Amino acid sequence: MVVITYGFFTLILSLSILSLSTIIRHRPSVVKTPCPQSHPLIGNLIGFLRNRHRFHDWVTDMLTTTPTLTLQVNGFLGLSHGICTADPTNLQHILRSNFHNYIKGSRYATVLQELIGTGIFSSDGSIWFNQRKIASHEFNTKSLRIFISGTVRSQVSKSLIPHLLSAGETIDLQQVLRKFSFDNICNVAFGIDPCLLSSNSKDSKVSKNLLFVQAFDAAVEHTSNRFMSPLPVVWKLKRFLNIGNERKYKEAIETVNRFAMDVIESKERRIGYGDNEDLLSRFMASSWDLGFEDEERRKFLRDIIISFILAGKDSTSTALTWFFWLLDGHPHCKHLIHKEFTMLMTSSHHLHPLNLTFEDLRNLNYLHAALSESMRLFPPVPINSRLTVDDDILPDGTRVRKGWFADYSAYAMGRMERLWGSDCREFKPERWLDDNGVFQPLDQYKYPVFHGGFRMCLGKEMAYLQMKLLVVAVMHEFEIEVVGGGGTPEKMVAPPYSLSLLLSMKDGLHVRVKKRQQINTVNVANMF
């Protein structure tokens, strides 16, 4: 009996040691994460100030030198700590595998509280889940896709093209695209057209819309400055004292709130009249069963709609600005895009690109590849962030402490040789095409331009649709020539961006717009 007991004990001990060694062997080892350009007390502050004008390239340079494409960040006086990664495996862990441990948290809520409240892009938990559920349902409906498509087509033909036709010798295309995208997102979100590209500012209705636009622009710029501030305590103190730019921000928010609530109350009075295609009307219909009181429901609607305006306001215009800049520096790509949609118009017997169907647009493989490649190098949202709920170890062995921020840089990821090869800094749409010239999507964690995981951008397909329609319509009518030359390989080494939430082009994109000489599409196939 003693022998049996001793043998049993020995067996259990052996199995325990074997199990423990297996766990240790498969558990990611904790590694010492490098923290380049960090100094005692001041952390990374000096490096940030020296490289503020090229912040994203500075981050890229540092990440490139690290063993696992991950680095540690130390804040001033140790007030904040975090990591920044360009590793797709880490990204999948943060955005999906351990999703609940990486939240938007106070870092987003504090900065964006006044502008979007508890909207979908700053909230977590049940508040986020309810908004995401409603939005996901609506974005997957055919009727919304048709509504957005019709809105884009109408604005391109009635607003953008006439504006470009009447443009002077040179124009700032970035500013034109921003106005267009704001008109478009307000139509989609509110069912209201601010008419930035085609307005008579003396019209009282247009004047009211313009006040909202100006206030919204001011608010977005201010929140961007908050995010990029190396010393958040400064703006928080100004907010507490209600002085300086924080006081102006408060006034801008009041204007945004008045406009949004007026629109919501107007929609409530028109329930049942049938004009319910915009997002606000759809969310109103979906929110009746959530148990809100009237004021609470209006606040909910205000936050979610303002959130979508924030997301759609400049994202596509930013992407298209870099796209046209790159095309001017790569004439062969411009030629192939024009050839592709012209051939498609010929084969489908459409006389104008705005008549192309959804299926036609899906068949523009090279254009889709060129847009994706442009956003790989110049993602509209270059860097994103989460807050850690509990201690964690990333798949590459990086230790992340509770309360740390976890950033991921889409800009840096697009420039990583370890991810994209030795030609990673070149603009090559062909990398997205198979041997038959068909577009091949890539892993969302390698290409997080539309984020990834459970917070994957709901408007991704709509964004591609809008960009394709705009590109083919503009390139069909005009030749766009960048003043001083576009994004050649030499100029891509130090791209002219400004530091903000979005990767805006510094000083705009000044172009000459020339009416394209149209060729009979019946014989166009013989040209190639």
Short mmCIF file of C-alpha atoms in Angstrom, two decimals:
data_model
loop_
_atom_site.label_atom_id
_atom_site.label_comp_id
_atom_site.label_asym_id
_atom_site.label_seq_id
_atom_site.Cartn_x
_atom_site.Cartn_y
_atom_site.Cartn_z
CA MET A 1 0.00 0.00 0.00
CA VAL A 2 2.87 2.37 0.84
CA VAL A 3 4.58 1.48 -2.44
CA ILE A 4 1.39 2.23 -4.36
CA THR A 5 0.96 5.55 -2.56
CA TYR A 6 4.57 6.53 -3.15
CA GLY A 7 4.30 5.55 -6.82
CA PHE A 8 1.06 7.51 -7.24
CA PHE A 9 2.64 10.58 -5.59
CA THR A 10 5.68 10.30 -7.89
CA LEU A 11 3.39 10.07 -10.94
CA ILE A 12 1.37 13.14 -9.91
CA LEU A 13 4.55 15.13 -9.21
CA SER A 14 6.02 14.18 -12.58
CA LEU A 15 2.85 15.15 -14.42
CA SER A 16 2.71 18.47 -12.55
CA ILE A 17 6.31 19.30 -13.45
CA LEU A 18 5.64 18.30 -17.07
CA SER A 19 2.49 20.47 -17.21
CA LEU A 20 4.27 23.43 -15.63
CA SER A 21 7.17 23.18 -18.04
CA THR A 22 4.71 23.01 -20.94
CA ILE A 23 2.89 26.14 -19.72
CA ILE A 24 6.15 28.03 -19.27
CA ARG A 25 7.38 26.90 -22.69
CA HIS A 26 4.20 28.15 -24.44
CA ARG A 27 3.76 31.31 -22.38
CA PRO A 28 5.25 34.38 -24.05
CA SER A 29 8.48 35.34 -22.32
CA VAL A 30 8.61 38.82 -20.86
CA VAL A 31 11.10 40.92 -22.79
CA LYS A 32 12.70 44.21 -21.99
CA THR A 33 10.91 46.60 -24.35
CA PRO A 34 13.25 49.29 -25.72
CA CYS A 35 12.46 52.92 -25.00
CA PRO A 36 14.47 54.99 -27.50
CA GLN A 37 15.30 58.66 -26.83
CA SER A 38 14.02 58.55 -23.24
CA HIS A 39 15.64 60.49 -20.40
CA PRO A 40 15.16 60.52 -16.61
CA LEU A 41 12.22 62.63 -15.42
CA ILE A 42 11.41 64.14 -18.85
CA GLY A 43 10.87 60.82 -20.65
CA ASN A 44 10.46 61.16 -24.42
CA LEU A 45 9.60 64.87 -24.28
CA ILE A 46 12.82 66.18 -25.93
CA GLY A 47 12.55 63.69 -28.79
CA PHE A 48 8.91 64.59 -29.31
CA LEU A 49 9.59 68.34 -29.42
CA ARG A 50 12.52 67.91 -31.79
CA ASN A 51 10.53 65.70 -34.15
CA ARG A 52 7.06 67.22 -33.81
CA HIS A 53 7.14 68.33 -37.47
CA ARG A 54 7.84 64.71 -38.56
CA PHE A 55 6.22 62.89 -35.67
CA HIS A 56 4.97 59.84 -37.60
CA ASP A 57 8.29 59.31 -39.37
CA TRP A 58 10.08 59.66 -36.03
CA VAL A 59 7.87 56.93 -34.56
CA THR A 60 8.48 54.81 -37.68
CA ASP A 61 12.25 55.25 -37.41
CA MET A 62 12.25 54.15 -33.76
CA LEU A 63 9.95 51.16 -34.32
CA THR A 64 12.09 49.97 -37.24
CA THR A 65 15.09 49.57 -34.93
CA THR A 66 13.27 47.48 -32.29
CA PRO A 67 13.44 43.66 -32.23
CA THR A 68 9.65 43.15 -32.28
CA LEU A 69 8.40 46.42 -33.82
CA THR A 70 7.31 47.55 -30.36
CA LEU A 71 8.66 50.29 -28.09
CA GLN A 72 7.90 51.73 -24.68
CA VAL A 73 6.88 55.37 -24.19
CA ASN A 74 7.61 57.36 -21.03
CA GLY A 75 5.75 60.59 -20.31
CA PHE A 76 6.96 63.77 -18.66
CA LEU A 77 7.69 63.28 -14.92
CA GLY A 78 6.41 59.73 -15.24
CA LEU A 79 2.82 60.99 -15.48
CA SER A 80 2.06 58.50 -18.23
CA HIS A 81 3.48 55.28 -19.63
CA GLY A 82 2.61 53.16 -22.60
CA ILE A 83 3.73 51.19 -25.60
CA CYS A 84 3.52 51.72 -29.34
CA THR A 85 3.52 48.77 -31.72
CA ALA A 86 3.59 47.99 -35.43
CA ASP A 87 3.40 44.23 -34.94
CA PRO A 88 0.25 42.66 -36.51
CA THR A 89 0.21 39.85 -33.93
CA ASN A 90 0.20 42.36 -31.08
CA LEU A 91 -2.50 44.32 -32.88
CA GLN A 92 -4.77 41.29 -33.19
CA HIS A 93 -4.27 40.65 -29.47
CA ILE A 94 -5.21 44.24 -28.58
CA LEU A 95 -8.16 44.63 -30.95
CA ARG A 96 -9.66 41.15 -30.76
CA SER A 97 -8.10 38.35 -28.68
CA ASN A 98 -7.99 40.41 -25.47
CA PHE A 99 -10.41 43.11 -26.61
CA HIS A 100 -11.97 43.74 -23.19
CA ASN A 101 -8.60 44.61 -21.67
CA TYR A 102 -7.94 47.42 -24.14
CA ILE A 103 -10.57 50.13 -24.04
CA LYS A 104 -10.95 53.71 -25.22
CA GLY A 105 -11.09 54.73 -21.59
CA SER A 106 -10.45 58.07 -19.97
CA ARG A 107 -7.77 59.06 -22.49
CA TYR A 108 -10.41 59.38 -25.20
CA ALA A 109 -13.37 60.29 -23.02
CA THR A 110 -11.59 63.23 -21.37
CA VAL A 111 -10.42 64.75 -24.63
CA LEU A 112 -13.59 64.14 -26.66
CA GLN A 113 -16.22 64.41 -23.92
CA GLU A 114 -17.62 67.80 -24.93
CA LEU A 115 -17.66 67.03 -28.66
CA ILE A 116 -19.07 63.49 -28.89
CA GLY A 117 -20.08 62.70 -25.31
CA THR A 118 -20.66 58.96 -25.05
CA GLY A 119 -20.67 58.46 -28.82
CA ILE A 120 -19.58 55.20 -30.41
CA PHE A 121 -15.96 56.28 -30.97
CA SER A 122 -15.19 57.18 -27.34
CA SER A 123 -17.43 54.82 -25.36
CA ASP A 124 -16.94 51.31 -24.03
CA GLY A 125 -19.04 48.51 -22.53
CA SER A 126 -22.82 48.41 -22.93
CA ILE A 127 -23.05 52.00 -24.22
CA TRP A 128 -20.67 51.16 -27.07
CA PHE A 129 -22.30 47.78 -27.68
CA ASN A 130 -25.82 49.24 -28.11
CA GLN A 131 -24.60 51.91 -30.52
CA ARG A 132 -22.49 49.42 -32.46
CA LYS A 133 -25.42 47.01 -32.73
CA ILE A 134 -27.74 49.67 -34.16
CA ALA A 135 -25.09 51.10 -36.49
CA SER A 136 -24.00 47.66 -37.71
CA HIS A 137 -27.56 46.77 -38.64
CA GLU A 138 -28.12 50.01 -40.54
CA PHE A 139 -24.80 49.92 -42.41
CA ASN A 140 -25.60 46.45 -43.69
CA THR A 141 -28.92 47.46 -45.23
CA LYS A 142 -29.22 47.79 -48.99
CA SER A 143 -31.39 50.90 -48.62
CA LEU A 144 -28.62 52.84 -46.82
CA ARG A 145 -26.11 51.85 -49.47
CA ILE A 146 -28.47 53.12 -52.17
CA PHE A 147 -29.11 56.34 -50.23
CA ILE A 148 -25.39 57.05 -49.73
CA SER A 149 -24.61 56.21 -53.35
CA GLY A 150 -27.34 58.53 -54.59
CA THR A 151 -26.16 61.31 -52.29
CA VAL A 152 -22.57 61.05 -53.55
CA ARG A 153 -23.61 60.93 -57.21
CA SER A 154 -25.89 63.94 -56.79
CA GLN A 155 -23.28 66.04 -55.02
CA VAL A 156 -20.52 65.17 -57.46
CA SER A 157 -22.63 66.15 -60.48
CA LYS A 158 -24.44 69.17 -58.99
CA SER A 159 -21.72 70.56 -56.74
CA LEU A 160 -18.18 69.25 -57.17
CA ILE A 161 -17.91 69.18 -60.97
CA PRO A 162 -19.47 72.67 -61.44
CA HIS A 163 -17.17 74.02 -58.71
CA LEU A 164 -14.09 72.63 -60.47
CA LEU A 165 -15.31 73.94 -63.83
CA SER A 166 -15.57 77.45 -62.42
CA ALA A 167 -12.28 77.26 -60.52
CA GLY A 168 -9.54 79.77 -61.17
CA GLU A 169 -6.03 79.09 -62.38
CA THR A 170 -5.10 77.15 -59.23
CA ILE A 171 -7.13 75.80 -56.34
CA ASP A 172 -6.46 74.07 -53.03
CA LEU A 173 -7.86 70.62 -53.82
CA GLN A 174 -7.59 69.51 -50.20
CA GLN A 175 -9.90 72.33 -49.14
CA VAL A 176 -12.34 71.56 -51.97
CA LEU A 177 -12.44 67.89 -51.01
CA ARG A 178 -12.98 68.80 -47.36
CA LYS A 179 -15.97 70.95 -48.23
CA PHE A 180 -17.34 68.21 -50.44
CA SER A 181 -16.95 65.55 -47.77
CA PHE A 182 -18.55 67.75 -45.11
CA ASP A 183 -21.54 68.41 -47.39
CA ASN A 184 -21.75 64.70 -48.06
CA ILE A 185 -21.52 63.46 -44.48
CA CYS A 186 -24.09 66.02 -43.29
CA ASN A 187 -26.46 64.81 -46.01
CA VAL A 188 -25.91 61.21 -44.98
CA ALA A 189 -26.07 61.84 -41.22
CA PHE A 190 -28.71 64.60 -40.93
CA GLY A 191 -30.35 64.76 -44.34
CA ILE A 192 -29.13 68.39 -44.49
CA ASP A 193 -26.81 69.91 -47.10
CA PRO A 194 -24.58 72.72 -45.72
CA CYS A 195 -23.87 73.71 -49.39
CA LEU A 196 -20.24 74.62 -48.73
CA LEU A 197 -19.29 74.20 -52.39
CA SER A 198 -22.35 75.79 -53.94
CA SER A 199 -23.79 78.14 -51.35
CA ASN A 200 -24.88 81.71 -51.29
CA SER A 201 -23.72 82.66 -47.80
CA LYS A 202 -26.35 85.44 -47.62
CA ASP A 203 -29.12 82.85 -47.51
CA SER A 204 -30.27 82.64 -43.87
CA LYS A 205 -30.60 78.84 -43.92
CA VAL A 206 -27.14 78.44 -45.42
CA SER A 207 -25.71 80.94 -42.92
CA LYS A 208 -27.02 78.79 -40.05
CA ASN A 209 -25.41 75.71 -41.61
CA LEU A 210 -22.13 77.57 -42.05
CA LEU A 211 -22.09 78.57 -38.38
CA PHE A 212 -22.40 74.88 -37.51
CA VAL A 213 -19.62 73.96 -39.96
CA GLN A 214 -17.28 76.63 -38.61
CA ALA A 215 -17.99 75.65 -35.01
CA PHE A 216 -17.49 71.97 -35.79
CA ASP A 217 -14.19 72.64 -37.57
CA ALA A 218 -12.98 74.70 -34.61
CA ALA A 219 -14.00 71.99 -32.16
CA VAL A 220 -12.23 69.25 -34.12
CA GLU A 221 -9.04 71.29 -34.38
CA HIS A 222 -9.13 71.91 -30.64
CA THR A 223 -9.62 68.25 -29.72
CA SER A 224 -6.72 67.42 -32.02
CA ASN A 225 -4.52 69.90 -30.16
CA ARG A 226 -5.60 68.32 -26.88
CA PHE A 227 -4.56 64.86 -28.05
CA MET A 228 -1.18 66.07 -29.29
CA SER A 229 -0.36 68.13 -26.21
CA PRO A 230 2.79 66.85 -24.46
CA LEU A 231 1.50 68.36 -21.18
CA PRO A 232 -2.28 67.68 -20.87
CA VAL A 233 -2.34 69.43 -17.49
CA VAL A 234 -2.05 72.78 -19.34
CA TRP A 235 -5.28 72.46 -21.33
CA LYS A 236 -7.07 70.88 -18.37
CA LEU A 237 -6.18 73.90 -16.24
CA LYS A 238 -7.41 76.28 -18.96
CA ARG A 239 -10.66 74.31 -19.16
CA PHE A 240 -11.11 74.54 -15.40
CA LEU A 241 -10.52 78.32 -15.49
CA ASN A 242 -12.54 78.72 -18.72
CA ILE A 243 -9.87 80.86 -20.39
CA GLY A 244 -8.07 81.10 -23.74
CA ASN A 245 -8.74 78.54 -26.43
CA GLU A 246 -10.68 76.36 -23.98
CA ARG A 247 -13.26 79.13 -23.62
CA LYS A 248 -13.54 79.41 -27.43
CA TYR A 249 -13.92 75.64 -27.60
CA LYS A 250 -16.79 75.75 -25.14
CA GLU A 251 -18.54 78.36 -27.30
CA ALA A 252 -18.04 76.22 -30.42
CA ILE A 253 -19.53 73.19 -28.65
CA GLU A 254 -22.60 75.23 -27.68
CA THR A 255 -23.15 76.09 -31.37
CA VAL A 256 -22.76 72.42 -32.38
CA ASN A 257 -25.21 71.33 -29.67
CA ARG A 258 -27.86 73.90 -30.66
CA PHE A 259 -27.67 72.87 -34.30
CA ALA A 260 -27.81 69.13 -33.55
CA MET A 261 -30.73 69.43 -31.13
CA ASP A 262 -32.67 71.65 -33.55
CA VAL A 263 -32.26 69.01 -36.26
CA ILE A 264 -33.28 66.18 -33.93
CA GLU A 265 -36.42 68.00 -32.76
CA SER A 266 -37.26 68.85 -36.36
CA LYS A 267 -36.96 65.18 -37.30
CA GLU A 268 -39.20 64.20 -34.39
CA ARG A 269 -41.92 66.53 -35.71
CA ARG A 270 -41.68 64.90 -39.16
CA ILE A 271 -41.89 61.27 -38.06
CA GLY A 272 -44.15 59.39 -40.44
CA TYR A 273 -43.61 61.69 -43.43
CA GLY A 274 -41.36 59.18 -45.21
CA ASP A 275 -38.13 61.22 -45.41
CA ASN A 276 -36.23 58.81 -43.17
CA GLU A 277 -33.25 57.66 -45.25
CA ASP A 278 -30.52 59.57 -43.39
CA LEU A 279 -28.65 58.04 -40.43
CA LEU A 280 -30.35 60.22 -37.83
CA SER A 281 -33.82 59.09 -38.92
CA ARG A 282 -32.68 55.46 -38.94
CA PHE A 283 -31.14 55.69 -35.47
CA MET A 284 -34.26 57.44 -34.18
CA ALA A 285 -36.41 54.54 -35.39
CA SER A 286 -34.03 52.00 -33.80
CA SER A 287 -33.74 53.78 -30.45
CA TRP A 288 -37.40 53.78 -29.42
CA ASP A 289 -37.05 50.40 -27.70
CA LEU A 290 -33.97 51.28 -25.63
CA GLY A 291 -36.00 52.67 -22.73
CA PHE A 292 -34.78 56.28 -22.96
CA GLU A 293 -36.62 59.32 -21.65
CA ASP A 294 -37.04 62.03 -24.33
CA GLU A 295 -34.06 64.20 -23.33
CA GLU A 296 -31.89 61.15 -22.70
CA ARG A 297 -32.77 59.75 -26.12
CA ARG A 298 -31.99 63.08 -27.83
CA LYS A 299 -28.60 63.15 -26.09
CA PHE A 300 -27.97 59.58 -27.27
CA LEU A 301 -28.88 60.51 -30.85
CA ARG A 302 -26.83 63.70 -30.71
CA ASP A 303 -23.71 61.83 -29.56
CA ILE A 304 -23.89 59.04 -32.11
CA ILE A 305 -24.63 61.34 -35.07
CA ILE A 306 -21.90 63.84 -34.17
CA SER A 307 -19.56 60.84 -33.84
CA PHE A 308 -20.30 59.74 -37.40
CA ILE A 309 -19.84 63.27 -38.71
CA LEU A 310 -16.48 63.40 -36.93
CA ALA A 311 -15.49 60.06 -38.48
CA GLY A 312 -16.63 60.93 -42.00
CA LYS A 313 -15.91 64.64 -42.11
CA ASP A 314 -12.29 64.59 -43.30
CA SER A 315 -11.29 60.94 -43.55
CA THR A 316 -12.14 60.40 -47.22
CA SER A 317 -11.02 63.89 -48.23
CA THR A 318 -7.67 63.28 -46.51
CA ALA A 319 -7.27 59.93 -48.28
CA LEU A 320 -8.13 61.46 -51.66
CA THR A 321 -5.77 64.41 -51.16
CA TRP A 322 -2.76 62.08 -50.81
CA PHE A 323 -4.13 59.90 -53.62
CA PHE A 324 -4.15 62.74 -56.17
CA TRP A 325 -0.72 63.88 -54.90
CA LEU A 326 0.71 60.40 -55.47
CA LEU A 327 -0.92 60.01 -58.89
CA ASP A 328 0.72 63.19 -60.12
CA GLY A 329 4.09 61.73 -59.13
CA HIS A 330 3.34 58.39 -60.80
CA PRO A 331 1.92 59.13 -64.28
CA HIS A 332 1.81 55.47 -65.33
CA CYS A 333 -0.62 54.74 -62.45
CA LYS A 334 -2.78 57.68 -63.48
CA HIS A 335 -2.83 56.32 -67.05
CA LEU A 336 -3.83 52.81 -65.92
CA ILE A 337 -6.69 54.12 -63.77
CA HIS A 338 -8.07 56.23 -66.62
CA LYS A 339 -7.72 53.30 -69.00
CA GLU A 340 -9.52 50.94 -66.61
CA PHE A 341 -12.66 53.00 -66.03
CA THR A 342 -12.82 54.17 -69.66
CA MET A 343 -12.74 50.56 -70.86
CA LEU A 344 -15.38 49.68 -68.27
CA MET A 345 -17.64 52.49 -69.46
CA THR A 346 -17.24 51.24 -73.04
CA SER A 347 -18.02 47.62 -72.21
CA SER A 348 -21.02 48.52 -70.02
CA HIS A 349 -22.33 51.13 -72.51
CA HIS A 350 -22.38 53.88 -69.88
CA LEU A 351 -21.83 57.37 -71.24
CA HIS A 352 -20.79 58.86 -67.91
CA PRO A 353 -18.89 57.38 -64.93
CA LEU A 354 -21.62 58.40 -62.46
CA ASN A 355 -23.87 55.89 -64.19
CA LEU A 356 -21.60 53.00 -63.24
CA THR A 357 -23.36 50.44 -61.03
CA PHE A 358 -22.16 48.93 -57.75
CA GLU A 359 -20.97 45.88 -59.66
CA ASP A 360 -19.17 48.06 -62.20
CA LEU A 361 -17.33 49.86 -59.40
CA ARG A 362 -16.33 46.55 -57.82
CA ASN A 363 -14.69 45.61 -61.11
CA LEU A 364 -12.34 48.61 -60.94
CA ASN A 365 -9.59 46.44 -59.49
CA TYR A 366 -6.65 48.69 -60.29
CA LEU A 367 -8.37 51.78 -58.86
CA HIS A 368 -9.24 49.82 -55.70
CA ALA A 369 -5.60 48.73 -55.45
CA ALA A 370 -4.31 52.28 -56.00
CA LEU A 371 -6.61 53.69 -53.30
CA SER A 372 -5.56 50.93 -50.88
CA GLU A 373 -1.89 51.49 -51.65
CA SER A 374 -2.24 55.24 -51.14
CA MET A 375 -3.87 54.67 -47.73
CA ARG A 376 -1.19 52.12 -46.82
CA LEU A 377 1.40 54.88 -47.11
CA PHE A 378 -0.83 57.75 -45.96
CA PRO A 379 -3.60 56.40 -43.68
CA PRO A 380 -6.16 59.11 -42.83
CA VAL A 381 -5.91 58.14 -39.14
CA PRO A 382 -2.15 57.55 -38.77
CA ILE A 383 -2.09 56.39 -35.15
CA ASN A 384 -4.66 55.01 -32.72
CA SER A 385 -4.71 54.29 -29.02
CA ARG A 386 -6.23 52.13 -26.28
CA LEU A 387 -6.05 52.13 -22.48
CA THR A 388 -5.10 49.00 -20.55
CA VAL A 389 -7.55 47.73 -17.92
CA ASP A 390 -5.23 45.15 -16.30
CA ASP A 391 -1.61 44.03 -16.58
CA ASP A 392 -0.97 42.02 -19.72
CA ILE A 393 1.78 40.45 -21.80
CA LEU A 394 1.56 40.91 -25.58
CA PRO A 395 2.33 38.00 -27.93
CA ASP A 396 5.85 39.36 -28.57
CA GLY A 397 6.59 39.29 -24.83
CA THR A 398 6.06 43.01 -24.18
CA ARG A 399 4.74 43.72 -20.68
CA VAL A 400 1.89 46.25 -20.50
CA ARG A 401 0.88 47.57 -17.10
CA LYS A 402 -2.61 48.50 -15.89
CA GLY A 403 -3.42 52.10 -16.83
CA TRP A 404 -0.83 52.26 -19.63
CA PHE A 405 -1.83 53.36 -23.11
CA ALA A 406 -1.31 50.98 -26.02
CA ASP A 407 -0.84 52.78 -29.34
CA TYR A 408 -0.60 51.26 -32.80
CA SER A 409 0.71 53.20 -35.77
CA ALA A 410 -0.89 52.43 -39.14
CA TYR A 411 1.52 54.94 -40.68
CA ALA A 412 4.55 53.06 -39.37
CA MET A 413 3.12 49.65 -40.29
CA GLY A 414 2.82 50.71 -43.93
CA ARG A 415 6.55 51.48 -43.95
CA MET A 416 7.86 48.33 -42.29
CA GLU A 417 10.16 46.26 -44.49
CA ARG A 418 9.50 43.25 -42.27
CA LEU A 419 5.80 43.47 -43.23
CA TRP A 420 5.84 44.68 -46.84
CA GLY A 421 9.28 43.88 -48.23
CA SER A 422 12.18 46.02 -49.42
CA ASP A 423 9.90 48.15 -51.63
CA CYS A 424 7.63 49.09 -48.69
CA ARG A 425 8.13 52.85 -49.16
CA GLU A 426 7.24 52.76 -52.85
CA PHE A 427 3.80 53.46 -54.30
CA LYS A 428 3.00 50.19 -56.12
CA PRO A 429 -0.71 49.38 -56.56
CA GLU A 430 0.34 46.14 -58.26
CA ARG A 431 1.24 44.63 -54.88
CA TRP A 432 -2.50 44.26 -54.23
CA LEU A 433 -3.30 42.39 -57.49
CA ASP A 434 -3.02 38.71 -58.35
CA ASP A 435 -1.72 37.35 -61.66
CA ASN A 436 -5.12 38.02 -63.24
CA GLY A 437 -5.19 41.66 -62.11
CA VAL A 438 -7.85 40.99 -59.48
CA PHE A 439 -7.65 42.88 -56.17
CA GLN A 440 -6.65 40.73 -53.18
CA PRO A 441 -7.50 42.09 -49.71
CA LEU A 442 -4.90 41.65 -46.98
CA ASP A 443 -5.07 40.88 -43.28
CA GLN A 444 -6.73 43.71 -41.34
CA TYR A 445 -4.07 43.56 -38.62
CA LYS A 446 -1.30 44.08 -41.16
CA TYR A 447 -3.33 46.85 -42.80
CA PRO A 448 -5.27 48.58 -39.96
CA VAL A 449 -6.29 51.62 -42.02
CA PHE A 450 -9.93 50.83 -41.21
CA HIS A 451 -8.96 49.63 -37.72
CA GLY A 452 -9.71 45.99 -36.93
CA GLY A 453 -11.33 43.46 -34.66
CA PHE A 454 -14.62 44.31 -32.98
CA ARG A 455 -14.24 48.04 -33.75
CA MET A 456 -13.64 47.53 -37.47
CA CYS A 457 -14.87 50.55 -39.42
CA LEU A 458 -18.51 50.04 -40.41
CA GLY A 459 -18.25 52.54 -43.25
CA LYS A 460 -15.33 50.88 -45.05
CA GLU A 461 -17.27 49.76 -48.14
CA MET A 462 -19.14 53.05 -48.29
CA ALA A 463 -15.83 54.94 -48.15
CA TYR A 464 -14.44 52.96 -51.09
CA LEU A 465 -17.67 53.55 -53.01
CA GLN A 466 -17.52 57.31 -52.41
CA MET A 467 -13.84 57.55 -53.33
CA LYS A 468 -14.23 55.50 -56.51
CA LEU A 469 -17.21 57.54 -57.70
CA LEU A 470 -15.40 60.80 -57.05
CA VAL A 471 -12.13 59.70 -58.68
CA VAL A 472 -13.68 58.41 -61.89
CA ALA A 473 -15.97 61.45 -62.21
CA VAL A 474 -13.12 63.94 -61.67
CA MET A 475 -10.58 62.10 -63.84
CA HIS A 476 -13.17 61.69 -66.59
CA GLU A 477 -13.78 65.43 -66.73
CA PHE A 478 -10.40 66.90 -65.77
CA GLU A 479 -6.66 66.55 -65.75
CA ILE A 480 -5.24 67.36 -62.31
CA GLU A 481 -1.72 68.82 -62.22
CA VAL A 482 -0.09 69.48 -58.84
CA VAL A 483 1.67 72.84 -58.61
CA GLY A 484 5.35 72.16 -58.03
CA GLY A 485 4.93 68.45 -58.78
CA GLY A 486 3.22 65.62 -56.95
CA GLY A 487 4.32 62.71 -54.81
CA THR A 488 7.41 61.47 -56.61
CA PRO A 489 9.58 58.86 -54.86
CA GLU A 490 11.98 61.66 -53.86
CA LYS A 491 9.24 63.76 -52.24
CA MET A 492 7.78 60.73 -50.46
CA VAL A 493 10.91 60.55 -48.30
CA ALA A 494 9.75 63.59 -46.31
CA PRO A 495 5.99 63.90 -46.99
CA PRO A 496 4.40 67.29 -46.18
CA TYR A 497 1.92 66.43 -43.43
CA SER A 498 0.80 68.37 -40.37
CA LEU A 499 0.48 66.93 -36.88
CA SER A 500 -3.20 66.39 -36.06
CA LEU A 501 -5.70 63.59 -35.51
CA LEU A 502 -5.85 63.11 -39.27
CA LEU A 503 -2.90 63.01 -41.65
CA SER A 504 -3.70 66.33 -43.33
CA MET A 505 -1.41 67.73 -46.00
CA LYS A 506 0.48 70.74 -44.71
CA ASP A 507 -0.45 73.97 -46.55
CA GLY A 508 -2.98 72.13 -48.71
CA LEU A 509 -2.74 70.58 -52.19
CA HIS A 510 -2.56 73.32 -54.81
CA VAL A 511 -3.43 72.08 -58.30
CA ARG A 512 -4.24 73.26 -61.79
CA VAL A 513 -7.49 71.83 -63.10
CA LYS A 514 -7.72 71.43 -66.87
CA LYS A 515 -10.81 70.27 -68.74
CA ARG A 516 -10.04 66.93 -70.34
CA GLN A 517 -10.62 66.59 -74.05
CA GLN A 518 -13.24 63.88 -74.39
CA ILE A 519 -12.76 61.07 -76.88
CA ASN A 520 -15.51 59.04 -78.50
CA THR A 521 -15.83 56.01 -76.22
CA VAL A 522 -16.94 53.80 -79.12
CA ASN A 523 -13.38 53.77 -80.43
CA VAL A 524 -11.59 54.09 -77.11
CA ALA A 525 -10.58 50.43 -77.01
CA ASN A 526 -8.42 50.99 -80.08
CA MET A 527 -6.27 53.44 -78.11
CA PHE A 528 -4.75 50.78 -75.91
#
